[in-house]
Short mmCIF file of C-alpha atoms in Angstrom, two decimals:
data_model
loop_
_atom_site.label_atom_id
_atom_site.label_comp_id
_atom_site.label_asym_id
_atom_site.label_seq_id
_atom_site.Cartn_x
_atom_site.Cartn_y
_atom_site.Cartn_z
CA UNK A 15 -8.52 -17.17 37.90
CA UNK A 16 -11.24 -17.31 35.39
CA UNK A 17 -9.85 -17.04 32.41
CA UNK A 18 -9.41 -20.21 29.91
CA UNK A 19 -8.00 -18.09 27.07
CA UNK A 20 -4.67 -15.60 27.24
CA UNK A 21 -5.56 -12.14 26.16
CA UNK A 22 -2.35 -9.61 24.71
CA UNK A 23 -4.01 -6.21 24.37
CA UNK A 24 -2.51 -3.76 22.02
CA UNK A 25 -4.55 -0.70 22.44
CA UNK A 26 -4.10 2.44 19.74
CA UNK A 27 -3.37 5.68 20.07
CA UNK A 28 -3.94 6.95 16.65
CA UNK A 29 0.06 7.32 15.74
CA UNK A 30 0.15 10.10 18.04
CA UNK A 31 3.08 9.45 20.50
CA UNK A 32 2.49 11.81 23.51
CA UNK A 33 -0.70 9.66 24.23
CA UNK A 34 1.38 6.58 24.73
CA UNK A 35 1.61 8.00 28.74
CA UNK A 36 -1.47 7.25 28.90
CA UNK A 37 -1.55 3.37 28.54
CA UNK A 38 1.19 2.36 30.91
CA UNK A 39 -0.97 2.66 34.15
CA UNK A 40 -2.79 0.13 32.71
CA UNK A 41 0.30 -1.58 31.65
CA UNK A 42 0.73 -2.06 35.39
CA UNK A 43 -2.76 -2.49 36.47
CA UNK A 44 -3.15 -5.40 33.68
CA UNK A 45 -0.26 -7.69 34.27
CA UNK A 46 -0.66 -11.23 34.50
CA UNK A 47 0.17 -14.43 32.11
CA UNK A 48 -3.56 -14.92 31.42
CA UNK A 49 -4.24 -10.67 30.18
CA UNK A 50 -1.81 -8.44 29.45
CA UNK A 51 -0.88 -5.11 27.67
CA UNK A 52 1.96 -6.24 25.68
CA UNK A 53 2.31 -3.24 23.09
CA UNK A 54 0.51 -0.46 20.37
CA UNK A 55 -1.39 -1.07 17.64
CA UNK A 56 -1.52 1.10 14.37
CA UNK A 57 -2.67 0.93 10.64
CA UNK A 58 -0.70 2.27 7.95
CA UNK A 59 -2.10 1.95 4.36
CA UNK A 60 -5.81 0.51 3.22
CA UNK A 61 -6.39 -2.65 0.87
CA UNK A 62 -5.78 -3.00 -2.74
CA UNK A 63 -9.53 -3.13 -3.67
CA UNK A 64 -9.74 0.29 -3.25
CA UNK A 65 -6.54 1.33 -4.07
CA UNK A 66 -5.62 2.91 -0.93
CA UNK A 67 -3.05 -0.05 -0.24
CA UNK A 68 0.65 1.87 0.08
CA UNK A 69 2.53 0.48 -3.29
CA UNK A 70 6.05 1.23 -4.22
CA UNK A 71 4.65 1.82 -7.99
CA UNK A 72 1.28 3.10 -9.16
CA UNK A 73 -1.31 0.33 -9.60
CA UNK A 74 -1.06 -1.18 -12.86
CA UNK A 75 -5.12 -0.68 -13.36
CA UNK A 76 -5.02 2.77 -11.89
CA UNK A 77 -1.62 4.46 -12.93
CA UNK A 78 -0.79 7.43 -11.41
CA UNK A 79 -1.88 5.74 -7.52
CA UNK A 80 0.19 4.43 -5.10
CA UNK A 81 -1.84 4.35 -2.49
CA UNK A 82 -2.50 6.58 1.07
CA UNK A 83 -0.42 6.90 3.85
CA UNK A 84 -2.53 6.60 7.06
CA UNK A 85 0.07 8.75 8.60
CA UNK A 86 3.58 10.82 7.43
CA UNK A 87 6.61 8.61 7.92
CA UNK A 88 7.95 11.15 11.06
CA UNK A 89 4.87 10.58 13.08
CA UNK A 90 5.11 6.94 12.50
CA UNK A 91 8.65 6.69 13.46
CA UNK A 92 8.22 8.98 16.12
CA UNK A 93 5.21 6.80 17.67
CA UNK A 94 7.34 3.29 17.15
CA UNK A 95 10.37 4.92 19.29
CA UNK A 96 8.28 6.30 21.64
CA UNK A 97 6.36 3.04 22.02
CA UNK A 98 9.29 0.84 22.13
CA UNK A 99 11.22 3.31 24.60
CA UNK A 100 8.27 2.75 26.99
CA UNK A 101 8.69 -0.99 26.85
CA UNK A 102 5.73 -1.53 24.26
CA UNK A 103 6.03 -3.37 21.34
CA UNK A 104 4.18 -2.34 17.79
CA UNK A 105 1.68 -4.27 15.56
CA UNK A 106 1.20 -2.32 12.65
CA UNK A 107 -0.90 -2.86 9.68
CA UNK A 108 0.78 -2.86 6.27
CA UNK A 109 -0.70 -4.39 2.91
CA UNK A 110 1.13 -2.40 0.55
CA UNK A 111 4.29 -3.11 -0.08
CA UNK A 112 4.70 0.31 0.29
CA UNK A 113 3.75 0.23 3.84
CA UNK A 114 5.39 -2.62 4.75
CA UNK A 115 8.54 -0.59 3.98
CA UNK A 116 7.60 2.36 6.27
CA UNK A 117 7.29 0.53 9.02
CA UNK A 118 10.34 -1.70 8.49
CA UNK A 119 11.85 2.13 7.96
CA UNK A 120 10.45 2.91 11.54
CA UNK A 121 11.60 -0.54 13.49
CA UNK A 122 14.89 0.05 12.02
CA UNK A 123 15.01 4.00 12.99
CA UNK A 124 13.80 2.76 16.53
CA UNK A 125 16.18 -0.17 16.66
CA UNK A 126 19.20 2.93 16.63
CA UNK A 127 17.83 4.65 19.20
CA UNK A 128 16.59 2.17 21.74
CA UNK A 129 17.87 -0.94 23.52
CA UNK A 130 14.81 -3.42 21.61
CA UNK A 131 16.20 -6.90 22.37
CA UNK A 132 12.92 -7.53 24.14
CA UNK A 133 10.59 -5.89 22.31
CA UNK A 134 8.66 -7.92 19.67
CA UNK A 135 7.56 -5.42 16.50
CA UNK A 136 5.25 -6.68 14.16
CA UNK A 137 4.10 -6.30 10.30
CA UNK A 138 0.51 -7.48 10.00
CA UNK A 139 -0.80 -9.04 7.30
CA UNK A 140 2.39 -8.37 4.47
CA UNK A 141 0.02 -8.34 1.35
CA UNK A 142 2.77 -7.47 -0.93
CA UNK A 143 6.39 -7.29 -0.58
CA UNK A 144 8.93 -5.74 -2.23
CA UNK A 145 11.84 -8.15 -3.00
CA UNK A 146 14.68 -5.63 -1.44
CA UNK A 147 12.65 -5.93 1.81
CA UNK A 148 12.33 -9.85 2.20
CA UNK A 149 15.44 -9.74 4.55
CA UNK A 150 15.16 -7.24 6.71
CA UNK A 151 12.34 -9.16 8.63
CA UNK A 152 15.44 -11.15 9.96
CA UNK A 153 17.60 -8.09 9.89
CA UNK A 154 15.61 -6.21 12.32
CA UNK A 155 14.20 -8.76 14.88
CA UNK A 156 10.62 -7.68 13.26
CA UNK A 157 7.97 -10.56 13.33
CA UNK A 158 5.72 -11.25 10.12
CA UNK A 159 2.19 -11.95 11.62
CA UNK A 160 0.29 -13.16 8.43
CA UNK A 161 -3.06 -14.95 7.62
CA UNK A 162 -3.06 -17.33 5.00
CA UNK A 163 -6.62 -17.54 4.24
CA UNK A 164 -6.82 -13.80 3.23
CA UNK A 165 -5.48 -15.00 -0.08
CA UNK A 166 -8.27 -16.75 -0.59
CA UNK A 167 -10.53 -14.09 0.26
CA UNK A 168 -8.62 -12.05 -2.20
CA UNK A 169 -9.42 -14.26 -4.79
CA UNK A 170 -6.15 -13.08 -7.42
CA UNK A 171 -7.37 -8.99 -7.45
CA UNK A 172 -3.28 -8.95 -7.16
CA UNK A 173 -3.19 -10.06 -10.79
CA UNK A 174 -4.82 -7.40 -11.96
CA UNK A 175 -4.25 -4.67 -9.46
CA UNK A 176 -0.26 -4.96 -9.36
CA UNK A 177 0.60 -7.45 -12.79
CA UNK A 178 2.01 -10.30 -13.32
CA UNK A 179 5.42 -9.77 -12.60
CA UNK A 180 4.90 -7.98 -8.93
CA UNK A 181 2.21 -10.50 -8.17
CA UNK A 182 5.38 -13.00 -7.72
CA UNK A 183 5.55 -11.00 -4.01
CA UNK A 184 2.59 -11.24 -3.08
CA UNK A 185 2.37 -13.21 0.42
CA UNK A 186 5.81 -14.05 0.45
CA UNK A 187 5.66 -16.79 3.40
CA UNK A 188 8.40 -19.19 2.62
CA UNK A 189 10.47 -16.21 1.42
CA UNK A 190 10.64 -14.69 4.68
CA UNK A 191 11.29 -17.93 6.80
CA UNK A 192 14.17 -18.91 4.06
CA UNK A 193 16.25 -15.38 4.70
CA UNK A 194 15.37 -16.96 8.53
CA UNK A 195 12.25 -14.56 9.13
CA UNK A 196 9.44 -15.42 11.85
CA UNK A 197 5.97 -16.05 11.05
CA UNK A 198 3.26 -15.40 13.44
CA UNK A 199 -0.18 -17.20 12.34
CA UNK A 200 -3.47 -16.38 12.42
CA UNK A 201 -6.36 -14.96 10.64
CA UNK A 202 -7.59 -11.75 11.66
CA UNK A 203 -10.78 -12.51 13.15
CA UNK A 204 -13.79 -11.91 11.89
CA UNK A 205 -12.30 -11.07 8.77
CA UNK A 206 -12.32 -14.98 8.03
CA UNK A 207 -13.39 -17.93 10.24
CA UNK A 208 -10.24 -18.40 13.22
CA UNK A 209 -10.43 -21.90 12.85
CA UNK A 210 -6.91 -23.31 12.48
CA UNK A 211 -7.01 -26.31 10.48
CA UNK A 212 -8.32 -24.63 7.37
CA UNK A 213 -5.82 -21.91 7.72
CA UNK A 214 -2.84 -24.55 7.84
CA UNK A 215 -4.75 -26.16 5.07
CA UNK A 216 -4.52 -23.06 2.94
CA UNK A 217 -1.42 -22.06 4.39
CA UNK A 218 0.16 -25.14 3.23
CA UNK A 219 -2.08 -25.49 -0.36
CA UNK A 220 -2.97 -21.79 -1.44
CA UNK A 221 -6.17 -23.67 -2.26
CA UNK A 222 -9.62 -22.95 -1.03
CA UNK A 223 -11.55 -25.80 0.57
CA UNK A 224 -13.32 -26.68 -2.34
CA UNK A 225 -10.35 -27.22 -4.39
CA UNK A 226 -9.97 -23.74 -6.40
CA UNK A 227 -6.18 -22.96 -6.89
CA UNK A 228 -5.35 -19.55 -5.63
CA UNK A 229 -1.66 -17.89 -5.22
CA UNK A 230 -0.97 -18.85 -9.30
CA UNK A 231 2.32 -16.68 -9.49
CA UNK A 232 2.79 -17.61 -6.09
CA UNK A 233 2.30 -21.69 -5.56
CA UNK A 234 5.89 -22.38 -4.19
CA UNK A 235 5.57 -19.53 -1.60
CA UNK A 236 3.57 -22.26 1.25
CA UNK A 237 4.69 -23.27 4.25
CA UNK A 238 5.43 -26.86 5.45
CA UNK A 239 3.11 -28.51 8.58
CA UNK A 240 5.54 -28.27 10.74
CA UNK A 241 5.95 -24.69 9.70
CA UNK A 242 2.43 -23.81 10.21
CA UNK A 243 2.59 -25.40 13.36
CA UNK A 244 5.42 -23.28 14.95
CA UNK A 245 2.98 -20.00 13.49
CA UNK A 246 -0.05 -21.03 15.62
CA UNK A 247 2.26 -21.39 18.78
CA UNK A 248 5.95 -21.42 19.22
CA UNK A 249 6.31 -17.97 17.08
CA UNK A 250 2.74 -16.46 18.20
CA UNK A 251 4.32 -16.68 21.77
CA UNK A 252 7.73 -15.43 20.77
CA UNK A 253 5.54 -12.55 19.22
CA UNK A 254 3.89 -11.63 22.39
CA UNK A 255 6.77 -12.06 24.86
CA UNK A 256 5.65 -15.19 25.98
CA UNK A 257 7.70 -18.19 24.71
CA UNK A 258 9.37 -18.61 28.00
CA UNK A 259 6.37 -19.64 29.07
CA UNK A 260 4.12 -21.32 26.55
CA UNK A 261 4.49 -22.14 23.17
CA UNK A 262 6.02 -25.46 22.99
CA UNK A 263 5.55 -28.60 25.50
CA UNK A 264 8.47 -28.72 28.36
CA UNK A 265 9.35 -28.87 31.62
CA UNK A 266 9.23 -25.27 33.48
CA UNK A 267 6.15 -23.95 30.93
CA UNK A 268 1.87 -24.04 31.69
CA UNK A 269 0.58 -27.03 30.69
CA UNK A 270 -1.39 -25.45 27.54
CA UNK A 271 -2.37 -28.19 25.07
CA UNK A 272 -4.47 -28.54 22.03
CA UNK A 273 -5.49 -31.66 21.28
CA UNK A 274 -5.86 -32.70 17.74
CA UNK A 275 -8.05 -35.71 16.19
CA UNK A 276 -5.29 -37.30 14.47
CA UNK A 277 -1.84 -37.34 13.87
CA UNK A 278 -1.76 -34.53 11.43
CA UNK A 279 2.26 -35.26 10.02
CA UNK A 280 0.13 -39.06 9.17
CA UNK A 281 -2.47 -37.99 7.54
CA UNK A 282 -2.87 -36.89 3.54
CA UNK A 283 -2.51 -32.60 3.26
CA UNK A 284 -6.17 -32.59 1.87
CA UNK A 285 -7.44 -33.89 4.75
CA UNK A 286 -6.08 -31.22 7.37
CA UNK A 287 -8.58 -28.80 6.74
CA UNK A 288 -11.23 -31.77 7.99
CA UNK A 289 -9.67 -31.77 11.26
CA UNK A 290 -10.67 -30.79 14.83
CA UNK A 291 -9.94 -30.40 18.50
CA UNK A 292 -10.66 -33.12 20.74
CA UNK A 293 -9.56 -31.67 23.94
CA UNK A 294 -8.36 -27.94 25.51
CA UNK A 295 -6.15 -27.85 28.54
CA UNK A 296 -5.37 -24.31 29.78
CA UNK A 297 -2.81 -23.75 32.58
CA UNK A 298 -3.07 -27.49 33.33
CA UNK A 299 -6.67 -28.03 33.65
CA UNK A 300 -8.86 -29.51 30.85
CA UNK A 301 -11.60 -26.47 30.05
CA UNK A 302 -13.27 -28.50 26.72
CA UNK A 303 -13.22 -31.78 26.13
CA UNK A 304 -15.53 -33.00 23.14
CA UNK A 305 -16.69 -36.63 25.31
CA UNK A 306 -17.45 -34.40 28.26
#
């Protein structure tokens, strides 16, 4: 009864499927709306600086690479149907577009074996994508959990690691929620700074927060503010099993509420990044409030 936050644990096992057993007595023993084992966690490729990202094709500035597989595609497959069997979902992470295809490979090859109309798998992060793959996101009931600032941190190493022409799919936001994908926000903590507001910002811009233009083969691929919105909470709860219960303000849900400065659908785009929480209330009860 402590808690202010909600907690979803995804614990690994290191791909290897026969240790999944040994999480679900603690899927039991941790089971409440405030913490909560809600599924696995895994890692597929590398980045792209160091060329260990999983690409279809070689790297343009290092032909004859395509990146390393973390693990073979049977043990991955074999760990997401495993997982899912036992009632866990998968976050795996992919920045390849290589690897983003493996493990849309495994959901799908799980998806024919087990009864996952209540699991929630996940890509993380979605660097690159391969055009052919844009779809299946919607296809195959698999989330895109993505962090818009990490294009910034990039700072356009696409453009040089993939070319021109492949650096058109590089974070392919409004791509996936046209073909009717879901996008789960957020920003990978402490790779960048979790605050939201500069992440919509950027999310929105594919600018920086001193002005510089990023995402230059990629401008049209932002999302709208309402879009970002549903990312920090209607879709981040539908990604952890929870939008039954939180996510959006009505009757029958906790009373979680973030309250914002201003009116941010009032206010001009370059001033989002500027603003700031004025009040938390968590499971009805008001644990920050900036006047307090």
């Amino acid at each position: 009864g402590q808690l202010t936050v909600r907690i979803y644990i995804y614990p690994g096992t290191n791909h290897q499927a026969d240790k999944i057993h040994e999480i679900l007595p603690y899927k039991e023993l941790f089971y409440s709306d405030e913490m909560h084992i809600t599924g696995v966690k895994g890692i597929l490729d590398g980045v792209t600086a160091t060329y260990t990202a999983v690409m279809t094709e070689p790297y343009q500035d290092n032909p004859g690479v395509n990146g390393i597989l973390v693990v073979d595609k049977d043990t991955i497959q074999n760990w997401v149907s495993t997982a899912n069997a036992n009632g866990l979902s998968c976050r795996i992470h992919c920045i390849g577009d290589g690897a983003v295809r493996e493990a849309l490979d495994a959901y799908e090859a799980s998806n024919a074996v087990n009864d996952n109309s209540n699991i929630r798998n996940g890509v993380e992060h979605i660097e690159m994508l391969h055009p052919d793959d844009v779809n299946r996101f919607h296809e195959l009931g698999v989330v895109a959990s993505m962090q818009p600032r990490h294009q910034i941190l990039d700072k356009g190493e696409k453009l040089f690691r993939c070319g021109l022409e492949r650096s058109k799919y590089e974070w392919n936001f409004k791509a996936i929620r046209d073909t009717k994908g879901r996008i789960a926000l957020g920003t990978d903590y402490p790779v960048v700074s979790f605050n939201p507001y500069e992440n919509i910002y950027i999310g929105m811009t594919t600018r920086s927060l001193d002005g510089v233009q990023f995402g230059t083969t990629t401008r049209e691929q932002v999302l709208t503010l309402e879009e970002c919105l549903k990312g920090y909470t209607i879709e981040g709860a539908y990604l952890n099993s929870m939008e039954q219960k939180v996510g959006t303000l009505e009757p029958g849900k906790y009373a979680d509420i973030n309250v914002v400065n201003c009116n941010m659908f009032d206010i001009d785009i370059e001033e989002i990044k500027n603003c700031h929480s004025t009040m938390t209330i968590f499971n009805g009860a008001i644990v920050y409030d900036e006047k307090a």
